[in-house]
Short mmCIF file of C-alpha atoms and ligand atoms in Angstrom, two decimals:
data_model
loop_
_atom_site.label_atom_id
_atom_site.label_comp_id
_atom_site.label_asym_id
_atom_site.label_seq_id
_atom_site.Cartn_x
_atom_site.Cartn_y
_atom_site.Cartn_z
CA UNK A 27 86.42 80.25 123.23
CA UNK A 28 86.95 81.68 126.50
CA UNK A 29 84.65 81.53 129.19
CA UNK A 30 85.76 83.84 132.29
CA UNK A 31 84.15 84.00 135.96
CA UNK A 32 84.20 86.74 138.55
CA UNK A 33 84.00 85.75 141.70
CA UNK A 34 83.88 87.32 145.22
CA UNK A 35 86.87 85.99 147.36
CA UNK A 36 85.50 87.46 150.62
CA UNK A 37 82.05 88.11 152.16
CA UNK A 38 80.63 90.49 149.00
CA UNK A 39 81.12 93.96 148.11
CA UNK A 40 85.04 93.26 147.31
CA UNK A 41 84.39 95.74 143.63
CA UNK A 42 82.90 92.82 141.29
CA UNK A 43 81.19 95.43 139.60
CA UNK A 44 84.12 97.70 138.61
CA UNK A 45 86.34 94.65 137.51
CA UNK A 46 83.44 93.54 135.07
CA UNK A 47 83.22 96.76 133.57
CA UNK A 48 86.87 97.04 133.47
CA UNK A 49 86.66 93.92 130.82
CA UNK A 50 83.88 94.87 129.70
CA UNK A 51 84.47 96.66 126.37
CA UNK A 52 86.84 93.04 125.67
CA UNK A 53 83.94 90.49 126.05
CA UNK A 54 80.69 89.96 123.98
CA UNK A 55 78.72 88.35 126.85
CA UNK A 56 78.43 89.25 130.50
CA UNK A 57 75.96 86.40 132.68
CA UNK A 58 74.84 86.98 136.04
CA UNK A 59 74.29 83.45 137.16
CA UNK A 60 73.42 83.24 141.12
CA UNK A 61 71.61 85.82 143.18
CA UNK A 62 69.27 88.63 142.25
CA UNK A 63 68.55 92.21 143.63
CA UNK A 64 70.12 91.03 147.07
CA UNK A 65 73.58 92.35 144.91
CA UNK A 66 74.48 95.77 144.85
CA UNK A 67 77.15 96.47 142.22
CA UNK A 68 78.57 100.12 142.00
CA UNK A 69 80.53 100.89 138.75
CA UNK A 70 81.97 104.54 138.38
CA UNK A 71 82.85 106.00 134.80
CA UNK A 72 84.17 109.22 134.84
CA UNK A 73 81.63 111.75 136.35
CA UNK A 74 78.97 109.32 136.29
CA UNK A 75 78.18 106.37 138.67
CA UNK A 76 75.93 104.03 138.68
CA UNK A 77 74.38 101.47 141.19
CA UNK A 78 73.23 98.13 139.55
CA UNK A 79 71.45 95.19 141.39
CA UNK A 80 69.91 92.77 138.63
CA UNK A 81 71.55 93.86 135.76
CA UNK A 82 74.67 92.59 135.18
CA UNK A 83 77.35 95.55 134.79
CA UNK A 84 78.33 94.31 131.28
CA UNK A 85 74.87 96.41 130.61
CA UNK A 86 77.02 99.51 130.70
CA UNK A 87 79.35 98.45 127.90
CA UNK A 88 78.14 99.44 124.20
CA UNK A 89 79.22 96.15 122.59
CA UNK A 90 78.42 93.03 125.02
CA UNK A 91 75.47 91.49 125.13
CA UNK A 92 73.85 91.14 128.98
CA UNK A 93 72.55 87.81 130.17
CA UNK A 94 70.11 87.09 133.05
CA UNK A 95 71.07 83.45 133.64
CA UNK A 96 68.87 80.69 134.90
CA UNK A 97 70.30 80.86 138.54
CA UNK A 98 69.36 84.48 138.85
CA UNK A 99 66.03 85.25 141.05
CA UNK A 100 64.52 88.23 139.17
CA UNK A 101 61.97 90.32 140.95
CA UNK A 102 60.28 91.76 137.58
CA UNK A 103 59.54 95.70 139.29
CA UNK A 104 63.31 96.39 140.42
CA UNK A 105 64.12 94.84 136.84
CA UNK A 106 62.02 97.20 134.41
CA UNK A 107 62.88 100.02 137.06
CA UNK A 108 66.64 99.36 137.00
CA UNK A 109 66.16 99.09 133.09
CA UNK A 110 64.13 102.50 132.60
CA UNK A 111 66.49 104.52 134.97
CA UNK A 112 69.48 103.00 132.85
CA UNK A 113 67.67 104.25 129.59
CA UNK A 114 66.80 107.48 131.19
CA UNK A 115 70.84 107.80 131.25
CA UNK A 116 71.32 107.49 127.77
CA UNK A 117 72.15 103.88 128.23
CA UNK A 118 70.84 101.36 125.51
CA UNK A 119 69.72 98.13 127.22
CA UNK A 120 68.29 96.69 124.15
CA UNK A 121 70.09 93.90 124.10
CA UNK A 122 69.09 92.33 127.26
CA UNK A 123 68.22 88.51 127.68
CA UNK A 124 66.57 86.86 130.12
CA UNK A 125 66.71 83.20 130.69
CA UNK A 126 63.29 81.59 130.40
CA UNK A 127 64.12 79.03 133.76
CA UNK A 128 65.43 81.99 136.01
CA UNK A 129 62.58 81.99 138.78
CA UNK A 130 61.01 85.23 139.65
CA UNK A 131 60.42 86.47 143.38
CA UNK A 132 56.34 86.37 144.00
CA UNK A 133 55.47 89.25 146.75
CA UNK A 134 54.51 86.67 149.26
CA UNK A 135 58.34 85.95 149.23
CA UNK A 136 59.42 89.02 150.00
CA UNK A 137 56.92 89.21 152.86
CA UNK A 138 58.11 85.86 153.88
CA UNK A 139 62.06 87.26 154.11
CA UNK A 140 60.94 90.12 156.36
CA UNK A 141 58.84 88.06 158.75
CA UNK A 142 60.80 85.13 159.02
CA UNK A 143 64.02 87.68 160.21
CA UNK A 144 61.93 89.19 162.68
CA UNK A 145 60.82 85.48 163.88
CA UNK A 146 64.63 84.33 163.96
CA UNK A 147 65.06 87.19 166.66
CA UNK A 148 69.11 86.69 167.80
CA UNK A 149 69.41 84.30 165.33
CA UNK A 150 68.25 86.38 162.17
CA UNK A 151 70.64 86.16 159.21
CA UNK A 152 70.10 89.71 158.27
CA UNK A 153 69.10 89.19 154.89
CA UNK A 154 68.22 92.18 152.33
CA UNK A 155 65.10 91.36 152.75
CA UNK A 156 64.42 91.29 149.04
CA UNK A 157 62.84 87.77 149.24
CA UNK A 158 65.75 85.61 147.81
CA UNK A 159 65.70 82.70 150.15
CA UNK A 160 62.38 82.19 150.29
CA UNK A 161 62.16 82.41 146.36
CA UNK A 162 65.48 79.99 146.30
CA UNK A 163 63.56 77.86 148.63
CA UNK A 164 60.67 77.17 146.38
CA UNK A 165 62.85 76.81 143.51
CA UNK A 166 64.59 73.62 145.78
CA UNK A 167 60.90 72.34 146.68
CA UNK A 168 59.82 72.71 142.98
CA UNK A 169 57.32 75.03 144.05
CA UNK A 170 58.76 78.17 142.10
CA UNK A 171 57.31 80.27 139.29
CA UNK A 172 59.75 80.62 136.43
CA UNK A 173 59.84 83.39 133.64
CA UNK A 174 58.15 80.45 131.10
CA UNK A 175 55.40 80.16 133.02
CA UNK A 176 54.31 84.08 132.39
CA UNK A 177 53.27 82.78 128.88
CA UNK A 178 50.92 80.10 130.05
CA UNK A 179 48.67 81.93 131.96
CA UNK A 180 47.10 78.65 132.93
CA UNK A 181 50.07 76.69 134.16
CA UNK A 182 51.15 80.45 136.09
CA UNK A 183 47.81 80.12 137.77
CA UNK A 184 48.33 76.16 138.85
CA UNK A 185 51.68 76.83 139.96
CA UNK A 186 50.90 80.33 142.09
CA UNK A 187 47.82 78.13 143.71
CA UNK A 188 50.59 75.38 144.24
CA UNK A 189 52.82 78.04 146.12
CA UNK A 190 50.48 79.34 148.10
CA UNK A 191 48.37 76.58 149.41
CA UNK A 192 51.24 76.44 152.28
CA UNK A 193 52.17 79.90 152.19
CA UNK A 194 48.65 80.71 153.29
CA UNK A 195 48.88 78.60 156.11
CA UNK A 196 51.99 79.79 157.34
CA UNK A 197 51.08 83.68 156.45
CA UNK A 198 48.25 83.51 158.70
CA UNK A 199 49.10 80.93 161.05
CA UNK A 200 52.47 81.08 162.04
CA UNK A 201 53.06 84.77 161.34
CA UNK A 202 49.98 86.39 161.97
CA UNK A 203 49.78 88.04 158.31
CA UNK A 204 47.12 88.42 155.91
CA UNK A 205 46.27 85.62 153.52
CA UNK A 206 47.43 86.68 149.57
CA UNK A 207 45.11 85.49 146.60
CA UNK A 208 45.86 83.34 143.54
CA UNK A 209 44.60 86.76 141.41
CA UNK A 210 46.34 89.16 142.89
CA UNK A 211 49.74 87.49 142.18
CA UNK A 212 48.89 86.15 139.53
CA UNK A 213 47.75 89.85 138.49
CA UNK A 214 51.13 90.92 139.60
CA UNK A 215 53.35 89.18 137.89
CA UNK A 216 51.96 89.22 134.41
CA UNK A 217 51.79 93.33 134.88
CA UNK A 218 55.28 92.87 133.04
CA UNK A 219 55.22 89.84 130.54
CA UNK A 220 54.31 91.45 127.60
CA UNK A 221 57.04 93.87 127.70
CA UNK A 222 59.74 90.71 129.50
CA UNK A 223 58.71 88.39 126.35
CA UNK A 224 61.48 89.44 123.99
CA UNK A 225 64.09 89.92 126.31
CA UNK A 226 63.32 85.61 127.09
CA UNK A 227 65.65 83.64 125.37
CA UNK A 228 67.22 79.93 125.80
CA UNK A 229 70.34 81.67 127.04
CA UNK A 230 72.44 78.35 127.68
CA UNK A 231 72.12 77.79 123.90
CA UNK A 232 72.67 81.44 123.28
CA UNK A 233 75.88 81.20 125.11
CA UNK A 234 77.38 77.61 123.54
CA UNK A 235 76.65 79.41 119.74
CA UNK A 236 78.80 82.49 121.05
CA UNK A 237 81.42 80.10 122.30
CA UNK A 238 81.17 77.86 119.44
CA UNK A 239 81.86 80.91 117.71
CA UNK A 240 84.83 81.27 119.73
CA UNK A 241 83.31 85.07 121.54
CA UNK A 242 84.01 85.77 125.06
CA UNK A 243 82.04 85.34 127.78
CA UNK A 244 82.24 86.34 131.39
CA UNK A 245 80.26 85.33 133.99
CA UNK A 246 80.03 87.71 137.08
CA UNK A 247 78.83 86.57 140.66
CA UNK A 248 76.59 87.81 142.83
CA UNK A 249 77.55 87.78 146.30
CA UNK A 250 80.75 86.04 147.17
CA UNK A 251 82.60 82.69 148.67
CA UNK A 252 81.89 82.95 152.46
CA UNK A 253 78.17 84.08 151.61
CA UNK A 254 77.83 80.46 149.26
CA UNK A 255 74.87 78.18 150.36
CA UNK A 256 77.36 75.65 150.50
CA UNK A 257 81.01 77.00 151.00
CA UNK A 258 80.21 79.94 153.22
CA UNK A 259 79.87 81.31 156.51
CA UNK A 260 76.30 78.66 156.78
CA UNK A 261 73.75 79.63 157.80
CA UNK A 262 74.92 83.29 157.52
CA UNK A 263 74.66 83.22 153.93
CA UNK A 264 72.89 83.90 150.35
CA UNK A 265 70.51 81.19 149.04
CA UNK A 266 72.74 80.72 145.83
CA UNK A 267 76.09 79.85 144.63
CA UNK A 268 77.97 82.10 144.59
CA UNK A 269 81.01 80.01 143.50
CA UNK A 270 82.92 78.87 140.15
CA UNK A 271 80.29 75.90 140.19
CA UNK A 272 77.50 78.14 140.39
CA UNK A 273 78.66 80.02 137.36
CA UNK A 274 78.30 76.60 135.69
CA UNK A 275 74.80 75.57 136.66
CA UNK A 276 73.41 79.17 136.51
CA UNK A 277 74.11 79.69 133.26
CA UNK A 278 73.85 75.96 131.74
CA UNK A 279 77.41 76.16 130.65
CA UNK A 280 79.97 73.46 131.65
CA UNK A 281 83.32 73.54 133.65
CA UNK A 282 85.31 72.47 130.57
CA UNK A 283 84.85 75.44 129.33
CA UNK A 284 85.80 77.30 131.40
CA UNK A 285 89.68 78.94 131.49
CA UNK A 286 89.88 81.95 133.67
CA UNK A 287 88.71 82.34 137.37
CA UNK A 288 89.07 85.90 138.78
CA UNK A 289 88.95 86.70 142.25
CA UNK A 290 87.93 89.94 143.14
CA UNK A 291 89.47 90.81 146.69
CA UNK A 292 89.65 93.81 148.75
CA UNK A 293 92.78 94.74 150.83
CA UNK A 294 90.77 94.61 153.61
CA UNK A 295 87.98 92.81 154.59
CA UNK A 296 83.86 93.69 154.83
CA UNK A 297 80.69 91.86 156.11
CA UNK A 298 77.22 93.12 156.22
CA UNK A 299 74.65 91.01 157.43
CA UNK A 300 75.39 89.09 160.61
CA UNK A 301 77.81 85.93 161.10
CA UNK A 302 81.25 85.42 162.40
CA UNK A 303 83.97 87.71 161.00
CA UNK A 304 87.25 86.90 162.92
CA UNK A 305 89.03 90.30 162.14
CA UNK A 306 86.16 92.31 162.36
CA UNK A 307 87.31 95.59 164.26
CA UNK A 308 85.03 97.63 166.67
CA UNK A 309 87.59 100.56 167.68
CA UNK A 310 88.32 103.70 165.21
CA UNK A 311 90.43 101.45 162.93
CA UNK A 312 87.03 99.56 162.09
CA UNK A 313 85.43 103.28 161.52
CA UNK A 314 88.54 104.82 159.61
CA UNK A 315 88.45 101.81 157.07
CA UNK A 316 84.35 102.56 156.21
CA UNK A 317 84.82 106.26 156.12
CA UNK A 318 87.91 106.04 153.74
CA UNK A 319 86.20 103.26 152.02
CA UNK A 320 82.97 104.25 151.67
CA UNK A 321 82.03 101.04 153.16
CA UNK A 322 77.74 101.33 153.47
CA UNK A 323 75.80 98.75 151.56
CA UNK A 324 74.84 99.64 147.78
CA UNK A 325 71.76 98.09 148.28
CA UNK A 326 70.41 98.39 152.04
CA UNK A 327 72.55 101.19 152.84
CA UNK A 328 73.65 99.67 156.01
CA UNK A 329 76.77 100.47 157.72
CA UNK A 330 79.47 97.81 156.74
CA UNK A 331 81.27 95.53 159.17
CA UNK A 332 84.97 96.31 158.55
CA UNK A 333 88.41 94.28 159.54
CA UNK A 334 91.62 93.58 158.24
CA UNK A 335 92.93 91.09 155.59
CA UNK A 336 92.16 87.45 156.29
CA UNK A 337 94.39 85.16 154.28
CA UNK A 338 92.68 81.92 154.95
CA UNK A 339 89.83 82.98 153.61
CA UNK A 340 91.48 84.32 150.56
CA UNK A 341 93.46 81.01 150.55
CA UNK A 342 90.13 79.45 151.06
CA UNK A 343 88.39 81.19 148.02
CA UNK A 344 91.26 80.37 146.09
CA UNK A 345 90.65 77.02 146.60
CA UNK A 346 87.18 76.77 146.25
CA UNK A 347 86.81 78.56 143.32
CA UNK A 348 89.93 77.57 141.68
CA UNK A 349 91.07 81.05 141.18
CA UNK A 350 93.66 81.52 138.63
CA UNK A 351 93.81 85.26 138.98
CA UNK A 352 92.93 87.67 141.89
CA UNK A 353 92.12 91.55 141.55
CA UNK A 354 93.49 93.57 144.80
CA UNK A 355 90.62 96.27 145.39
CA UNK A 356 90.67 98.98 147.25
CA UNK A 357 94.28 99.05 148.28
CA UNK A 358 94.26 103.06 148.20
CA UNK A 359 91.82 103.15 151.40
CA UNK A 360 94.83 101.69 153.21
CA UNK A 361 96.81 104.53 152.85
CA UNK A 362 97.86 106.44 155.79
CA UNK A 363 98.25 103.88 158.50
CA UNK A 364 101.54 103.44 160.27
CA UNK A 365 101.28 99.52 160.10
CA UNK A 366 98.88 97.43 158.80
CA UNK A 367 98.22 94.12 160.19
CA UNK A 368 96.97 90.99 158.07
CA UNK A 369 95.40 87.41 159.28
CA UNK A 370 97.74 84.94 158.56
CA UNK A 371 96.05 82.23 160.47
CA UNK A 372 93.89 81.45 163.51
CA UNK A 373 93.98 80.84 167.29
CA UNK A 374 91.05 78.89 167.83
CA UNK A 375 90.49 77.63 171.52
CA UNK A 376 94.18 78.11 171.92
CA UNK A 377 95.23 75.52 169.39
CA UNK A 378 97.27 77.27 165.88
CA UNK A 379 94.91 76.65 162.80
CA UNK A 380 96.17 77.97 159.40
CA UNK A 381 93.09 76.97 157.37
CA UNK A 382 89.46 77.98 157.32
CA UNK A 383 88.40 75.62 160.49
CA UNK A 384 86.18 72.90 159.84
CA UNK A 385 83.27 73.62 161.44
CA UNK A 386 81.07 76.52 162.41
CA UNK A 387 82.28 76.53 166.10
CA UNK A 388 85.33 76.20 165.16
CA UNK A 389 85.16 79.39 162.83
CA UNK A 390 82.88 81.13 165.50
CA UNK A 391 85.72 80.79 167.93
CA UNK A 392 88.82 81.35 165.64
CA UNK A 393 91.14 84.82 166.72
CA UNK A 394 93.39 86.54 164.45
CA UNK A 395 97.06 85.90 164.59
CA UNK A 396 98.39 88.88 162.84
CA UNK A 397 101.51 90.01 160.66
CA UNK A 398 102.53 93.09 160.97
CA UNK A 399 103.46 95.09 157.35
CA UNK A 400 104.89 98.61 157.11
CA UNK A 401 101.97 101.33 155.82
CA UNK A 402 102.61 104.28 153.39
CA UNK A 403 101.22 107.79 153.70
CA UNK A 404 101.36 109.11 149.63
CA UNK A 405 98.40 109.10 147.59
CA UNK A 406 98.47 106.14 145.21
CA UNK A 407 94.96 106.81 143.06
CA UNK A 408 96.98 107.90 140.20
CA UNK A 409 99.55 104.81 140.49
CA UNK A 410 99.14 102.68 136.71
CA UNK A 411 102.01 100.37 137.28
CA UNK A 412 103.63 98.44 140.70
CA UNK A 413 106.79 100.88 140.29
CA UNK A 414 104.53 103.89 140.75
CA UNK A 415 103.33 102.13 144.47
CA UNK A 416 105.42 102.85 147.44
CA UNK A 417 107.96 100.71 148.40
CA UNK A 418 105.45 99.84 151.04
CA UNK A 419 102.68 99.29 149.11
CA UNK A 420 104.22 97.27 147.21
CA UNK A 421 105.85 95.17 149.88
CA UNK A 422 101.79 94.96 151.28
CA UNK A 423 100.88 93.80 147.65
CA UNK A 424 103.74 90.79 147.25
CA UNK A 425 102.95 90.00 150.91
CA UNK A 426 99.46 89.15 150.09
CA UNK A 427 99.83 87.35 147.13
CA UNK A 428 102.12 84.74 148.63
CA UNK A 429 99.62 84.11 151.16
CA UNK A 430 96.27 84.03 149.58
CA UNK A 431 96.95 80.92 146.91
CA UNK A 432 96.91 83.24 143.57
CA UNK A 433 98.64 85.91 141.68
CA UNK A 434 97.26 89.09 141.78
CA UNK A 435 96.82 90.45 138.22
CA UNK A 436 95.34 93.71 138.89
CA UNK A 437 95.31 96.43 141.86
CA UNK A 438 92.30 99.08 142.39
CA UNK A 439 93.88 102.14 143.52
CA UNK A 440 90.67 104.12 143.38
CA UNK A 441 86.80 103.41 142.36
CA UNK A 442 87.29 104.68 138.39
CA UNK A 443 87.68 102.17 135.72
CA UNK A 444 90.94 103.79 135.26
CA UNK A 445 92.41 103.74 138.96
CA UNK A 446 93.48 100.58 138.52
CA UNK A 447 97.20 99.41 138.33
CA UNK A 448 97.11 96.47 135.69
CA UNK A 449 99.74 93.10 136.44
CA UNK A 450 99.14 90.48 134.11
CA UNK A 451 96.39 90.68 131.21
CA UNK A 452 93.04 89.67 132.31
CA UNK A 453 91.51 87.86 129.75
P1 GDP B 16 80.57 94.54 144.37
O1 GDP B 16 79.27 94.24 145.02
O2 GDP B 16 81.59 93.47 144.56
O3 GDP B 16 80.43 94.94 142.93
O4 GDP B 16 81.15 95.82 145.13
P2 GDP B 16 80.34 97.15 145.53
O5 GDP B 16 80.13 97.96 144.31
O6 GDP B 16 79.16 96.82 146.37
O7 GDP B 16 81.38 97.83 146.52
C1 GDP B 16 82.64 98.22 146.11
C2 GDP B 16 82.76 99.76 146.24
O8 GDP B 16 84.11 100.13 146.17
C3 GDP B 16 82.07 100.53 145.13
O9 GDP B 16 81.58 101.72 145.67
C4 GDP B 16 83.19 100.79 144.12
O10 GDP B 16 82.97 101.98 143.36
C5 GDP B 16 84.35 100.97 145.05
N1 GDP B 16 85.64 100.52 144.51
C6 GDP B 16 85.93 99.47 143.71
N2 GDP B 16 87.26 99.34 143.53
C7 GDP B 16 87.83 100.34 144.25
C8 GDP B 16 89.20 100.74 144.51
O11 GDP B 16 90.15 100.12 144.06
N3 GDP B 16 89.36 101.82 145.33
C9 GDP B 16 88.33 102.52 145.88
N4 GDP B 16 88.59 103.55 146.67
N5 GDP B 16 87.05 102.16 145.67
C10 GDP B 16 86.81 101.10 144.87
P1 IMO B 17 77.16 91.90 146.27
O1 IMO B 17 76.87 91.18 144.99
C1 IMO B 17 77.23 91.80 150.65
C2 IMO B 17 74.25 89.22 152.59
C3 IMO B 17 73.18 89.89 153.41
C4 IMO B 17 72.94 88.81 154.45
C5 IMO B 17 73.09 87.52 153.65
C6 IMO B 17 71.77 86.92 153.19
O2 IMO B 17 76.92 93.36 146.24
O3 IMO B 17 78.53 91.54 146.79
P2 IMO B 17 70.02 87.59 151.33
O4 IMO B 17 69.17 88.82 151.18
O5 IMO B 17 70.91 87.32 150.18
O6 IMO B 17 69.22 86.38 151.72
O7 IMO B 17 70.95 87.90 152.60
O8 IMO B 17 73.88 87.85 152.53
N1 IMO B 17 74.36 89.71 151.20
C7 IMO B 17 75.35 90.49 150.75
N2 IMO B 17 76.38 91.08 151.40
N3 IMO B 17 77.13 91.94 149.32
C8 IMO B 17 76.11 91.33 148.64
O9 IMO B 17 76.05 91.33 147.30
C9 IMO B 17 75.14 90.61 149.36
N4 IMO B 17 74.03 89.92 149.03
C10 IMO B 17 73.57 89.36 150.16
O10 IMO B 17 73.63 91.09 153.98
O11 IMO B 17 73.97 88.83 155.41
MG1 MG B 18 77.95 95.06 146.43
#
């Protein structure tokens, strides 16, 4: 009775959404616990490629069933849009479910996202914008709307006037923005129920029968470690967990059973958003690694901050997350440098600190101390096994793994499902 997570080792956008789909033909469930269209998951298949942000990429294999968990912040439009450009694809999404507690994102949170940033000035977080930590925030001050409440159309109504008896005041006092009525949420958010209502299931109980009847389920993050509410970069973060735990209480199923945690990390580093990034480069390194990576946001499009390896965070993740497993990604955009260098620890106000530092200063402050590792110039996409790497590479690959507090079970030497050079069994 398996239960497997996916988690981001990093700051997102490490290739979550390839590694699900890469086990996704082997598992009957796939859960997207934390998060909600803030994610940006790209999965490529042969010719075709496709860009999911609520969905969980299980969707795209035939014989697993997809879950929208209770953690998940579903904003219903991008949902039924995601779903009917999947279907327009030839892809059957019929099998859906959606949790009845996940909370839904009201538009007066996603106006609240994008007007809070601009308030924060220099201090924004640079958020997506999509509403999530507003909608997260009213989940924590138990004034959110869940998908239930689309079925009561008088307890939707109480709770939306709940919501917005403060909202109003802020809206119009604090940010200068026109006031929103009860109606016309209310009037937006049942525009969908009918056609929600048999997707909405009881999907913790849905998930301990298919356990019970020892089927396989994985649960893929949103997001990553260092963007966790609680574990990450704070308060340059997501509004969710984005860690092992979160898998637990976003999908209502418990750590015992639980036997597989898979870090997804990429043989570099990204960041998009703002917050500190210690190996963060700025000179045509930085620029070489998102033009041969590809690295602009799936979901905002923005330009992606790019550095080298950090093994304390990966040691970090490994930690937090208890990862037995990690997946390597992206180790074919290294190709072609002379040396690569990799974070092994931190200077941080001249003091040696081989750990994640303690506090936010501390991490603010903290400089690279790099190793230096021979590069390789051949192509490695078609590489299937570690023999096929470059000496090099391969050197690069062992390296890391000693460092970062896991094996490394798989390497992504290319964006296909195939392009991947397989270790150790992943499930
Ligand atoms: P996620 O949010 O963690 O699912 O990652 P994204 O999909 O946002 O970003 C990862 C990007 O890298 C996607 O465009 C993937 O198609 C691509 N990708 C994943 N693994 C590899 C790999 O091993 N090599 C290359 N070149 N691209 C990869
Ligand atoms: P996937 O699942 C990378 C970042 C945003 C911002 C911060 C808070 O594709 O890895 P939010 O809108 O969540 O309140 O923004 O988190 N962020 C991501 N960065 N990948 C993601 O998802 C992200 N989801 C949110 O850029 O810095
Ligand atoms: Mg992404």
């Amino acid at each position: 009775m398996p239960a497997v997570v996916i988690v981001g080792a990093q700051w997102g956008d490490e290739g979550k959404g390839k590694a699900t789909d890469l086990l996704g033909s082997r598992v009957d469930y796939v859960v997207k616990f934390n998060g909600g269209n803030n994610a940006g998951h790209t999965v490529v298949i042969g010719d075709e490629k496709y860009a999911l942000h609520l969905l969980p990429s299980g969707i795209l294999s035939p014989g697993c069933t997809p879950i929208i968990g209770n953690g998940v912040v579903i904003d219903l439009d991008v949902l039924f849009e995601e779903i009917d450009a999947l279907e327009a694809r030839g892809i059957d999404t019929s099998k859906l479910r959606v949790s009845a507690n996940a909370h839904l994102i009201a538009d007066y949170n996603r106006t609240l996202d994008k007007v809070t940033e601009r308030f924060l000035g220099s201090r924004k977080i640079g958020t997506t914008g999509r509403g999530i930590g507003p909608t997260y925030a009213d989940k924590m001050n138990r004034l959110g709307v869940r998908v239930q409440d689309l079925f009561d159309e008088k307890i939707l109504r109480a709770k939306v006037e709940g919501a917005l008896e403060l909202k109003n005041q802020m809206l119009t006092k604090v940010y200068n923005r026109r006031a929103v009525s009860v109606d016309e949420i209310v009037d937006q958010l049942l525009v969908h129920a009918e056609r929600l209502r048999p997707m909405v299931a009881d999907t913790a109980l849905v998930l301990h029968e298919a356990l019970d009847r020892d089927e396989t389920v994985l649960l893929e993050a949103g997001q990553a470690t260092l963007l966790d509410v609680d574990h990450g970069t704070y308060p340059f973060v997501t509004s969710s967990s984005a860690t092992t735990g979160g898998a637990c209480t976003g999908s209502g199923i418990p750590p015992t059973r639980i036997t597989r945690v898979i870090g997804i990390v990429k043989a570099y580093a990204t960041r998009v958003g703002e917050g500190p990034f210690p190996t963060e480069l700025f000179d045509e390194d930085g620029e070489r690694l998102r033009t041969n990576g590809g690295e602009f946001g799936t979901t905002t499009g923005r330009p992606r901050r790019c550095g080298w390896y950090d093994a304390p965070v990966a040691r970090y993740a490994a930690r937090i997350n208890g990862v037995t497993d990690f997946v390597l990604t992206k180790l074919d955009v290294l190709t072609g440098w002379d040396r690569i260098p990799v974070c092994v620890a931190y200077d941080v106000d001249g003091e040696r600190v081989d750990e994640m530092p303690m506090t936010q200063t501390g991490f603010h402050h903290a400089k690279p101390i790099y190793e230096f590792f021979d590069g390789w110039s051949e192509d490695i996409s078609g590489a299937r096994s570690m023999d096929d790497l470059p000496p090099a590479a391969q050197a690069y690959v062992r390296a890391i793994e000693k460092m970062s507090g896991a094996r490394i079970s798989a390497v992504g030497v290319g964006p296909d499902r195939e392009e991947t050079v397989v270790l150790h069994d992943l499930l």
